[in-house]
PDB file of N, CA, C and O in Angstrom:
ATOM      1  N   MET J   1      97.104 106.333 108.278  1.00 52.00           N
ATOM      2  CA  MET J   1      97.046 107.746 108.504  1.00 52.00           C
ATOM      3  C   MET J   1      97.476 108.429 107.211  1.00 52.00           C
ATOM      4  O   MET J   1      98.640 108.414 106.878  1.00 52.00           O
ATOM      5  N   ASP J   2      96.551 109.026 106.542  1.00 77.00           N
ATOM      6  CA  ASP J   2      96.800 109.610 105.226  1.00 77.00           C
ATOM      7  C   ASP J   2      97.027 111.114 105.348  1.00 77.00           C
ATOM      8  O   ASP J   2      96.242 111.926 104.853  1.00 77.00           O
ATOM      9  N   ILE J   3      98.104 111.484 106.008  1.00 82.00           N
ATOM     10  CA  ILE J   3      98.368 112.882 106.324  1.00 82.00           C
ATOM     11  C   ILE J   3      98.734 113.697 105.086  1.00 82.00           C
ATOM     12  O   ILE J   3      98.174 114.777 104.870  1.00 82.00           O
ATOM     13  N   THR J   4      99.647 113.211 104.270  1.00 85.00           N
ATOM     14  CA  THR J   4     100.091 113.991 103.112  1.00 85.00           C
ATOM     15  C   THR J   4      98.952 114.311 102.143  1.00 85.00           C
ATOM     16  O   THR J   4      98.778 115.474 101.785  1.00 85.00           O
ATOM     17  N   PRO J   5      98.139 113.340 101.709  1.00 85.00           N
ATOM     18  CA  PRO J   5      97.038 113.687 100.808  1.00 85.00           C
ATOM     19  C   PRO J   5      96.058 114.676 101.448  1.00 85.00           C
ATOM     20  O   PRO J   5      95.538 115.555 100.764  1.00 85.00           O
ATOM     21  N   THR J   6      95.828 114.558 102.744  1.00 86.00           N
ATOM     22  CA  THR J   6      94.898 115.452 103.437  1.00 86.00           C
ATOM     23  C   THR J   6      95.441 116.872 103.472  1.00 86.00           C
ATOM     24  O   THR J   6      94.721 117.831 103.160  1.00 86.00           O
ATOM     25  N   ILE J   7      96.716 117.031 103.833  1.00 89.00           N
ATOM     26  CA  ILE J   7      97.314 118.368 103.899  1.00 89.00           C
ATOM     27  C   ILE J   7      97.343 119.018 102.518  1.00 89.00           C
ATOM     28  O   ILE J   7      97.024 120.203 102.368  1.00 89.00           O
ATOM     29  N   LEU J   8      97.713 118.249 101.495  1.00 89.00           N
ATOM     30  CA  LEU J   8      97.740 118.795 100.141  1.00 89.00           C
ATOM     31  C   LEU J   8      96.352 119.279  99.719  1.00 89.00           C
ATOM     32  O   LEU J   8      96.205 120.361  99.143  1.00 89.00           O
ATOM     33  N   GLU J   9      95.324 118.494 100.016  1.00 87.00           N
ATOM     34  CA  GLU J   9      93.966 118.899  99.631  1.00 87.00           C
ATOM     35  C   GLU J   9      93.507 120.133 100.394  1.00 87.00           C
ATOM     36  O   GLU J   9      92.948 121.063  99.810  1.00 87.00           O
ATOM     37  N   LEU J  10      93.734 120.163 101.719  1.00 88.00           N
ATOM     38  CA  LEU J  10      93.315 121.320 102.518  1.00 88.00           C
ATOM     39  C   LEU J  10      94.036 122.592 102.093  1.00 88.00           C
ATOM     40  O   LEU J  10      93.467 123.686 102.138  1.00 88.00           O
ATOM     41  N   ALA J  11      95.296 122.460 101.682  1.00 93.00           N
ATOM     42  CA  ALA J  11      96.075 123.621 101.241  1.00 93.00           C
ATOM     43  C   ALA J  11      95.779 124.001  99.803  1.00 93.00           C
ATOM     44  O   ALA J  11      96.204 125.059  99.331  1.00 93.00           O
ATOM     45  N   GLY J  12      95.070 123.126  99.079  1.00 93.00           N
ATOM     46  CA  GLY J  12      94.765 123.403  97.688  1.00 93.00           C
ATOM     47  C   GLY J  12      95.985 123.288  96.779  1.00 93.00           C
ATOM     48  O   GLY J  12      96.075 123.955  95.756  1.00 93.00           O
ATOM     49  N   ILE J  13      96.928 122.429  97.177  1.00 89.00           N
ATOM     50  CA  ILE J  13      98.170 122.259  96.431  1.00 89.00           C
ATOM     51  C   ILE J  13      98.159 120.893  95.753  1.00 89.00           C
ATOM     52  O   ILE J  13      97.997 119.873  96.428  1.00 89.00           O
ATOM     53  N   PRO J  14      98.354 120.840  94.449  1.00 86.00           N
ATOM     54  CA  PRO J  14      98.429 119.539  93.785  1.00 86.00           C
ATOM     55  C   PRO J  14      99.765 118.863  94.073  1.00 86.00           C
ATOM     56  O   PRO J  14     100.767 119.536  94.326  1.00 86.00           O
ATOM     57  N   HIS J  15      99.757 117.547  94.053  1.00 82.00           N
ATOM     58  CA  HIS J  15     101.012 116.813  94.220  1.00 82.00           C
ATOM     59  C   HIS J  15     101.904 117.139  93.020  1.00 82.00           C
ATOM     60  O   HIS J  15     101.428 117.228  91.892  1.00 82.00           O
ATOM     61  N   PRO J  16     103.216 117.322  93.231  1.00 79.00           N
ATOM     62  CA  PRO J  16     104.088 117.757  92.129  1.00 79.00           C
ATOM     63  C   PRO J  16     104.326 116.726  91.048  1.00 79.00           C
ATOM     64  O   PRO J  16     104.922 117.035  90.022  1.00 79.00           O
ATOM     65  N   GLY J  17     103.864 115.507  91.227  1.00 83.00           N
ATOM     66  CA  GLY J  17     104.089 114.478  90.212  1.00 83.00           C
ATOM     67  C   GLY J  17     105.333 113.669  90.514  1.00 83.00           C
ATOM     68  O   GLY J  17     105.622 113.371  91.670  1.00 83.00           O
ATOM     69  N   ASN J  18     106.110 113.333  89.485  1.00 86.00           N
ATOM     70  CA  ASN J  18     107.288 112.488  89.658  1.00 86.00           C
ATOM     71  C   ASN J  18     108.554 113.244  90.021  1.00 86.00           C
ATOM     72  O   ASN J  18     109.552 112.640  90.379  1.00 86.00           O
ATOM     73  N   SER J  19     108.544 114.580  89.879  1.00 87.00           N
ATOM     74  CA  SER J  19     109.743 115.344  90.228  1.00 87.00           C
ATOM     75  C   SER J  19     109.351 116.733  90.732  1.00 87.00           C
ATOM     76  O   SER J  19     108.300 117.273  90.396  1.00 87.00           O
ATOM     77  N   PHE J  20     110.229 117.298  91.557  1.00 85.00           N
ATOM     78  CA  PHE J  20     110.041 118.640  92.100  1.00 85.00           C
ATOM     79  C   PHE J  20     111.401 119.307  92.178  1.00 85.00           C
ATOM     80  O   PHE J  20     112.310 118.779  92.823  1.00 85.00           O
ATOM     81  N   GLN J  21     111.565 120.417  91.495  1.00 90.00           N
ATOM     82  CA  GLN J  21     112.821 121.162  91.449  1.00 90.00           C
ATOM     83  C   GLN J  21     113.996 120.250  91.092  1.00 90.00           C
ATOM     84  O   GLN J  21     115.062 120.302  91.706  1.00 90.00           O
ATOM     85  N   GLY J  22     113.763 119.377  90.101  1.00 91.00           N
ATOM     86  CA  GLY J  22     114.811 118.499  89.603  1.00 91.00           C
ATOM     87  C   GLY J  22     115.083 117.266  90.437  1.00 91.00           C
ATOM     88  O   GLY J  22     115.987 116.493  90.133  1.00 91.00           O
ATOM     89  N   ARG J  23     114.317 117.046  91.492  1.00 91.00           N
ATOM     90  CA  ARG J  23     114.512 115.876  92.346  1.00 91.00           C
ATOM     91  C   ARG J  23     113.343 114.918  92.182  1.00 91.00           C
ATOM     92  O   ARG J  23     112.195 115.336  92.011  1.00 91.00           O
ATOM     93  N   LYS J  24     113.646 113.624  92.275  1.00 91.00           N
ATOM     94  CA  LYS J  24     112.621 112.588  92.158  1.00 91.00           C
ATOM     95  C   LYS J  24     111.700 112.634  93.381  1.00 91.00           C
ATOM     96  O   LYS J  24     112.169 112.782  94.506  1.00 91.00           O
ATOM     97  N   VAL J  25     110.402 112.523  93.135  1.00 85.00           N
ATOM     98  CA  VAL J  25     109.404 112.527  94.200  1.00 85.00           C
ATOM     99  C   VAL J  25     108.623 111.219  94.110  1.00 85.00           C
ATOM    100  O   VAL J  25     108.173 110.836  93.032  1.00 85.00           O
ATOM    101  N   LEU J  26     108.453 110.544  95.228  1.00 83.00           N
ATOM    102  CA  LEU J  26     107.682 109.308  95.249  1.00 83.00           C
ATOM    103  C   LEU J  26     106.198 109.605  95.167  1.00 83.00           C
ATOM    104  O   LEU J  26     105.730 110.652  95.612  1.00 83.00           O
ATOM    105  N   THR J  27     105.456 108.691  94.605  1.00 80.00           N
ATOM    106  CA  THR J  27     104.014 108.826  94.509  1.00 80.00           C
ATOM    107  C   THR J  27     103.402 108.683  95.895  1.00 80.00           C
ATOM    108  O   THR J  27     103.747 107.777  96.650  1.00 80.00           O
ATOM    109  N   VAL J  28     102.515 109.590  96.234  1.00 80.00           N
ATOM    110  CA  VAL J  28     101.843 109.551  97.537  1.00 80.00           C
ATOM    111  C   VAL J  28     100.758 108.492  97.495  1.00 80.00           C
ATOM    112  O   VAL J  28      99.962 108.440  96.560  1.00 80.00           O
ATOM    113  N   ARG J  29     100.743 107.650  98.525  1.00 78.00           N
ATOM    114  CA  ARG J  29      99.695 106.632  98.636  1.00 78.00           C
ATOM    115  C   ARG J  29      98.710 107.084  99.699  1.00 78.00           C
ATOM    116  O   ARG J  29      99.068 107.764 100.641  1.00 78.00           O
ATOM    117  N   GLY J  30      97.483 106.694  99.550  1.00 78.00           N
ATOM    118  CA  GLY J  30      96.482 107.012 100.558  1.00 78.00           C
ATOM    119  C   GLY J  30      95.395 107.921 100.016  1.00 78.00           C
ATOM    120  O   GLY J  30      95.425 108.354  98.875  1.00 78.00           O
ATOM    121  N   LYS J  31      94.427 108.212 100.887  1.00 78.00           N
ATOM    122  CA  LYS J  31      93.285 109.045 100.523  1.00 78.00           C
ATOM    123  C   LYS J  31      93.190 110.220 101.498  1.00 78.00           C
ATOM    124  O   LYS J  31      93.492 110.090 102.683  1.00 78.00           O
ATOM    125  N   SER J  32      92.732 111.326 100.984  1.00 80.00           N
ATOM    126  CA  SER J  32      92.541 112.505 101.823  1.00 80.00           C
ATOM    127  C   SER J  32      91.378 112.288 102.791  1.00 80.00           C
ATOM    128  O   SER J  32      90.331 111.756 102.409  1.00 80.00           O
ATOM    129  N   TRP J  33      91.556 112.741 104.024  1.00 74.00           N
ATOM    130  CA  TRP J  33      90.487 112.686 105.015  1.00 74.00           C
ATOM    131  C   TRP J  33      89.753 114.019 105.095  1.00 74.00           C
ATOM    132  O   TRP J  33      88.863 114.197 105.921  1.00 74.00           O
ATOM    133  N   ALA J  34      90.105 114.986 104.245  1.00 76.00           N
ATOM    134  CA  ALA J  34      89.514 116.319 104.314  1.00 76.00           C
ATOM    135  C   ALA J  34      87.989 116.313 104.232  1.00 76.00           C
ATOM    136  O   ALA J  34      87.340 117.069 104.953  1.00 76.00           O
ATOM    137  N   PRO J  35      87.361 115.494 103.377  1.00 71.00           N
ATOM    138  CA  PRO J  35      85.898 115.510 103.314  1.00 71.00           C
ATOM    139  C   PRO J  35      85.221 114.963 104.580  1.00 71.00           C
ATOM    140  O   PRO J  35      84.078 115.280 104.851  1.00 71.00           O
ATOM    141  N   ASP J  36      85.920 114.166 105.388  1.00 68.00           N
ATOM    142  CA  ASP J  36      85.305 113.509 106.543  1.00 68.00           C
ATOM    143  C   ASP J  36      84.828 114.493 107.610  1.00 68.00           C
ATOM    144  O   ASP J  36      83.650 114.495 107.955  1.00 68.00           O
ATOM    145  N   PRO J  37      85.687 115.347 108.195  1.00 65.00           N
ATOM    146  CA  PRO J  37      85.201 116.244 109.243  1.00 65.00           C
ATOM    147  C   PRO J  37      84.228 117.309 108.730  1.00 65.00           C
ATOM    148  O   PRO J  37      83.445 117.846 109.489  1.00 65.00           O
ATOM    149  N   SER J  38      84.271 117.583 107.452  1.00 65.00           N
ATOM    150  CA  SER J  38      83.367 118.593 106.893  1.00 65.00           C
ATOM    151  C   SER J  38      81.966 118.036 106.677  1.00 65.00           C
ATOM    152  O   SER J  38      81.049 118.775 106.357  1.00 65.00           O
ATOM    153  N   GLY J  39      81.811 116.717 106.804  1.00 66.00           N
ATOM    154  CA  GLY J  39      80.516 116.077 106.617  1.00 66.00           C
ATOM    155  C   GLY J  39      80.177 115.802 105.166  1.00 66.00           C
ATOM    156  O   GLY J  39      79.067 115.412 104.851  1.00 66.00           O
ATOM    157  N   LYS J  40      81.140 116.009 104.258  1.00 71.00           N
ATOM    158  CA  LYS J  40      80.886 115.783 102.832  1.00 71.00           C
ATOM    159  C   LYS J  40      81.010 114.314 102.434  1.00 71.00           C
ATOM    160  O   LYS J  40      80.568 113.936 101.368  1.00 71.00           O
ATOM    161  N   ALA J  41      81.613 113.496 103.289  1.00 65.00           N
ATOM    162  CA  ALA J  41      81.806 112.086 102.955  1.00 65.00           C
ATOM    163  C   ALA J  41      81.239 111.219 104.076  1.00 65.00           C
ATOM    164  O   ALA J  41      81.429 111.511 105.246  1.00 65.00           O
ATOM    165  N   GLU J  42      80.534 110.170 103.686  1.00 70.00           N
ATOM    166  CA  GLU J  42      80.028 109.235 104.696  1.00 70.00           C
ATOM    167  C   GLU J  42      81.152 108.367 105.235  1.00 70.00           C
ATOM    168  O   GLU J  42      81.200 108.065 106.417  1.00 70.00           O
ATOM    169  N   VAL J  43      82.063 107.925 104.342  1.00 69.00           N
ATOM    170  CA  VAL J  43      83.204 107.109 104.744  1.00 69.00           C
ATOM    171  C   VAL J  43      84.441 107.569 103.974  1.00 69.00           C
ATOM    172  O   VAL J  43      84.342 108.075 102.863  1.00 69.00           O
ATOM    173  N   VAL J  44      85.595 107.394 104.601  1.00 68.00           N
ATOM    174  CA  VAL J  44      86.853 107.685 103.914  1.00 68.00           C
ATOM    175  C   VAL J  44      87.403 106.402 103.329  1.00 68.00           C
ATOM    176  O   VAL J  44      87.822 106.353 102.180  1.00 68.00           O
ATOM    177  N   HIS J  45      87.388 105.332 104.121  1.00 70.00           N
ATOM    178  CA  HIS J  45      87.883 104.028 103.680  1.00 70.00           C
ATOM    179  C   HIS J  45      86.741 103.028 103.721  1.00 70.00           C
ATOM    180  O   HIS J  45      85.975 102.985 104.682  1.00 70.00           O
ATOM    181  N   SER J  46      86.638 102.186 102.703  1.00 75.00           N
ATOM    182  CA  SER J  46      85.608 101.148 102.690  1.00 75.00           C
ATOM    183  C   SER J  46      85.994 100.036 103.670  1.00 75.00           C
ATOM    184  O   SER J  46      87.132  99.974 104.138  1.00 75.00           O
ATOM    185  N   GLN J  47      85.048  99.160 103.953  1.00 78.00           N
ATOM    186  CA  GLN J  47      85.308  98.036 104.851  1.00 78.00           C
ATOM    187  C   GLN J  47      86.342  97.071 104.264  1.00 78.00           C
ATOM    188  O   GLN J  47      86.977  96.318 104.987  1.00 78.00           O
ATOM    189  N   LEU J  48      86.542  97.086 102.956  1.00 82.00           N
ATOM    190  CA  LEU J  48      87.483  96.181 102.298  1.00 82.00           C
ATOM    191  C   LEU J  48      88.886  96.759 102.183  1.00 82.00           C
ATOM    192  O   LEU J  48      89.837  96.029 101.912  1.00 82.00           O
ATOM    193  N   SER J  49      89.034  98.070 102.381  1.00 80.00           N
ATOM    194  CA  SER J  49      90.366  98.661 102.229  1.00 80.00           C
ATOM    195  C   SER J  49      91.252  98.311 103.429  1.00 80.00           C
ATOM    196  O   SER J  49      90.786  98.218 104.557  1.00 80.00           O
ATOM    197  N   VAL J  50      92.510  98.096 103.143  1.00 82.00           N
ATOM    198  CA  VAL J  50      93.494  97.790 104.182  1.00 82.00           C
ATOM    199  C   VAL J  50      94.356  99.032 104.354  1.00 82.00           C
ATOM    200  O   VAL J  50      94.831  99.606 103.392  1.00 82.00           O
ATOM    201  N   ARG J  51      94.530  99.463 105.590  1.00 80.00           N
ATOM    202  CA  ARG J  51      95.357 100.635 105.858  1.00 80.00           C
ATOM    203  C   ARG J  51      96.177 100.385 107.116  1.00 80.00           C
ATOM    204  O   ARG J  51      95.805  99.573 107.959  1.00 80.00           O
ATOM    205  N   GLY J  52      97.266 101.083 107.238  1.00 83.00           N
ATOM    206  CA  GLY J  52      98.124 100.889 108.394  1.00 83.00           C
ATOM    207  C   GLY J  52      99.099 102.028 108.553  1.00 83.00           C
ATOM    208  O   GLY J  52      99.150 102.953 107.751  1.00 83.00           O
ATOM    209  N   TRP J  53      99.888 101.962 109.621  1.00 82.00           N
ATOM    210  CA  TRP J  53     100.888 102.978 109.878  1.00 82.00           C
ATOM    211  C   TRP J  53     102.029 102.374 110.685  1.00 82.00           C
ATOM    212  O   TRP J  53     101.905 101.299 111.272  1.00 82.00           O
ATOM    213  N   GLU J  54     103.135 103.131 110.720  1.00 85.00           N
ATOM    214  CA  GLU J  54     104.306 102.754 111.519  1.00 85.00           C
ATOM    215  C   GLU J  54     104.890 104.036 112.076  1.00 85.00           C
ATOM    216  O   GLU J  54     104.996 105.045 111.396  1.00 85.00           O
ATOM    217  N   LEU J  55     105.229 104.028 113.348  1.00 86.00           N
ATOM    218  CA  LEU J  55     105.842 105.180 113.992  1.00 86.00           C
ATOM    219  C   LEU J  55     106.752 104.684 115.104  1.00 86.00           C
ATOM    220  O   LEU J  55     106.293 104.014 116.030  1.00 86.00           O
ATOM    221  N   PHE J  56     108.027 104.978 114.988  1.00 87.00           N
ATOM    222  CA  PHE J  56     109.024 104.591 115.994  1.00 87.00           C
ATOM    223  C   PHE J  56     108.988 103.096 116.296  1.00 87.00           C
ATOM    224  O   PHE J  56     109.116 102.669 117.439  1.00 87.00           O
ATOM    225  N   GLY J  57     108.790 102.289 115.263  1.00 88.00           N
ATOM    226  CA  GLY J  57     108.798 100.843 115.415  1.00 88.00           C
ATOM    227  C   GLY J  57     107.456 100.249 115.797  1.00 88.00           C
ATOM    228  O   GLY J  57     107.258  99.042 115.692  1.00 88.00           O
ATOM    229  N   GLN J  58     106.511 101.068 116.249  1.00 91.00           N
ATOM    230  CA  GLN J  58     105.179 100.563 116.547  1.00 91.00           C
ATOM    231  C   GLN J  58     104.389 100.539 115.245  1.00 91.00           C
ATOM    232  O   GLN J  58     104.484 101.453 114.438  1.00 91.00           O
ATOM    233  N   GLN J  59     103.587  99.495 115.057  1.00 92.00           N
ATOM    234  CA  GLN J  59     102.886  99.323 113.791  1.00 92.00           C
ATOM    235  C   GLN J  59     101.439  98.923 114.035  1.00 92.00           C
ATOM    236  O   GLN J  59     101.122  98.282 115.038  1.00 92.00           O
ATOM    237  N   GLU J  60     100.585  99.299 113.077  1.00 92.00           N
ATOM    238  CA  GLU J  60      99.175  98.929 113.163  1.00 92.00           C
ATOM    239  C   GLU J  60      98.640  98.739 111.751  1.00 92.00           C
ATOM    240  O   GLU J  60      99.030  99.438 110.827  1.00 92.00           O
ATOM    241  N   ILE J  61      97.732  97.786 111.606  1.00 89.00           N
ATOM    242  CA  ILE J  61      97.075  97.554 110.323  1.00 89.00           C
ATOM    243  C   ILE J  61      95.591  97.318 110.593  1.00 89.00           C
ATOM    244  O   ILE J  61      95.230  96.690 111.596  1.00 89.00           O
ATOM    245  N   HIS J  62      94.718  97.889 109.755  1.00 87.00           N
ATOM    246  CA  HIS J  62      93.259  97.792 109.888  1.00 87.00           C
ATOM    247  C   HIS J  62      92.644  97.209 108.624  1.00 87.00           C
ATOM    248  O   HIS J  62      93.125  97.480 107.534  1.00 87.00           O
ATOM    249  N   GLN J  63      91.567  96.491 108.798  1.00 88.00           N
ATOM    250  CA  GLN J  63      90.667  96.163 107.699  1.00 88.00           C
ATOM    251  C   GLN J  63      89.293  95.951 108.318  1.00 88.00           C
ATOM    252  O   GLN J  63      89.110  95.048 109.140  1.00 88.00           O
ATOM    253  N   GLY J  64      88.353  96.797 107.934  1.00 86.00           N
ATOM    254  CA  GLY J  64      87.010  96.712 108.496  1.00 86.00           C
ATOM    255  C   GLY J  64      87.049  96.854 110.009  1.00 86.00           C
ATOM    256  O   GLY J  64      87.610  97.802 110.533  1.00 86.00           O
ATOM    257  N   ALA J  65      86.450  95.899 110.733  1.00 87.00           N
ATOM    258  CA  ALA J  65      86.422  95.944 112.192  1.00 87.00           C
ATOM    259  C   ALA J  65      87.655  95.300 112.823  1.00 87.00           C
ATOM    260  O   ALA J  65      87.779  95.255 114.044  1.00 87.00           O
ATOM    261  N   TRP J  66      88.585  94.799 111.994  1.00 90.00           N
ATOM    262  CA  TRP J  66      89.755  94.100 112.490  1.00 90.00           C
ATOM    263  C   TRP J  66      90.958  95.036 112.586  1.00 90.00           C
ATOM    264  O   TRP J  66      91.164  95.889 111.739  1.00 90.00           O
ATOM    265  N   LYS J  67      91.758  94.844 113.634  1.00 92.00           N
ATOM    266  CA  LYS J  67      92.944  95.654 113.835  1.00 92.00           C
ATOM    267  C   LYS J  67      94.035  94.783 114.461  1.00 92.00           C
ATOM    268  O   LYS J  67      93.768  94.013 115.371  1.00 92.00           O
ATOM    269  N   ALA J  68      95.250  94.900 113.951  1.00 94.00           N
ATOM    270  CA  ALA J  68      96.395  94.201 114.533  1.00 94.00           C
ATOM    271  C   ALA J  68      97.436  95.253 114.901  1.00 94.00           C
ATOM    272  O   ALA J  68      97.707  96.171 114.125  1.00 94.00           O
ATOM    273  N   ILE J  69      98.005  95.130 116.095  1.00 93.00           N
ATOM    274  CA  ILE J  69      98.979  96.098 116.607  1.00 93.00           C
ATOM    275  C   ILE J  69     100.258  95.376 116.978  1.00 93.00           C
ATOM    276  O   ILE J  69     100.224  94.280 117.548  1.00 93.00           O
ATOM    277  N   TYR J  70     101.398  95.987 116.655  1.00 93.00           N
ATOM    278  CA  TYR J  70     102.695  95.476 117.073  1.00 93.00           C
ATOM    279  C   TYR J  70     103.416  96.564 117.846  1.00 93.00           C
ATOM    280  O   TYR J  70     103.626  97.666 117.335  1.00 93.00           O
ATOM    281  N   VAL J  71     103.745  96.275 119.091  1.00 91.00           N
ATOM    282  CA  VAL J  71     104.530  97.178 119.915  1.00 91.00           C
ATOM    283  C   VAL J  71     105.777  96.417 120.324  1.00 91.00           C
ATOM    284  O   VAL J  71     105.690  95.435 121.075  1.00 91.00           O
ATOM    285  N   PRO J  72     106.959  96.821 119.835  1.00 89.00           N
ATOM    286  CA  PRO J  72     108.169  96.084 120.145  1.00 89.00           C
ATOM    287  C   PRO J  72     108.524  96.191 121.627  1.00 89.00           C
ATOM    288  O   PRO J  72     108.160  97.152 122.290  1.00 89.00           O
ATOM    289  N   SER J  73     109.220  95.168 122.123  1.00 86.00           N
ATOM    290  CA  SER J  73     109.638  95.206 123.525  1.00 86.00           C
ATOM    291  C   SER J  73     110.702  96.271 123.693  1.00 86.00           C
ATOM    292  O   SER J  73     111.441  96.605 122.779  1.00 86.00           O
ATOM    293  N   LYS J  74     110.753  96.824 124.899  1.00 81.00           N
ATOM    294  CA  LYS J  74     111.719  97.875 125.192  1.00 81.00           C
ATOM    295  C   LYS J  74     113.116  97.301 125.224  1.00 81.00           C
ATOM    296  O   LYS J  74     113.325  96.142 125.612  1.00 81.00           O
ATOM    297  N   LYS J  75     114.079  98.107 124.830  1.00 78.00           N
ATOM    298  CA  LYS J  75     115.467  97.695 124.845  1.00 78.00           C
ATOM    299  C   LYS J  75     116.274  98.669 125.679  1.00 78.00           C
ATOM    300  O   LYS J  75     115.904  99.817 125.843  1.00 78.00           O
ATOM    301  N   GLY J  76     117.361  98.189 126.215  1.00 77.00           N
ATOM    302  CA  GLY J  76     118.238  99.067 126.998  1.00 77.00           C
ATOM    303  C   GLY J  76     118.125  98.817 128.476  1.00 77.00           C
ATOM    304  O   GLY J  76     117.424  97.916 128.935  1.00 77.00           O
ATOM    305  N   LYS J  77     118.804  99.623 129.268  1.00 78.00           N
ATOM    306  CA  LYS J  77     118.878  99.372 130.708  1.00 78.00           C
ATOM    307  C   LYS J  77     117.599  99.730 131.462  1.00 78.00           C
ATOM    308  O   LYS J  77     117.392  99.285 132.575  1.00 78.00           O
ATOM    309  N   ASN J  78     116.705 100.522 130.876  1.00 73.00           N
ATOM    310  CA  ASN J  78     115.455 100.923 131.557  1.00 73.00           C
ATOM    311  C   ASN J  78     114.259 100.140 131.049  1.00 73.00           C
ATOM    312  O   ASN J  78     113.165 100.649 130.994  1.00 73.00           O
ATOM    313  N   ARG J  79     114.423  98.838 130.721  1.00 65.00           N
ATOM    314  CA  ARG J  79     113.342  98.046 130.151  1.00 65.00           C
ATOM    315  C   ARG J  79     112.272  97.737 131.141  1.00 65.00           C
ATOM    316  O   ARG J  79     112.280  97.410 132.188  1.00 65.00           O
TER     317      ARG J  79
END
């Protein structure tokens, strides 16, 4: 999920580079999805690109038609 590059492109804001207001900024990884819904791009990611995400311990990774998902078991008294 390439949210940051997409939002920056839609807002017309360039990434600040290595620092912003005297603080270190990490390099953004990923590709903007902005051209996809507009019909300007046939594909956002090639079949060879590997992409993935993590949210609240759940993880997913894609490559082409393949997808692997990890959902951790529930913990606590309401498992």
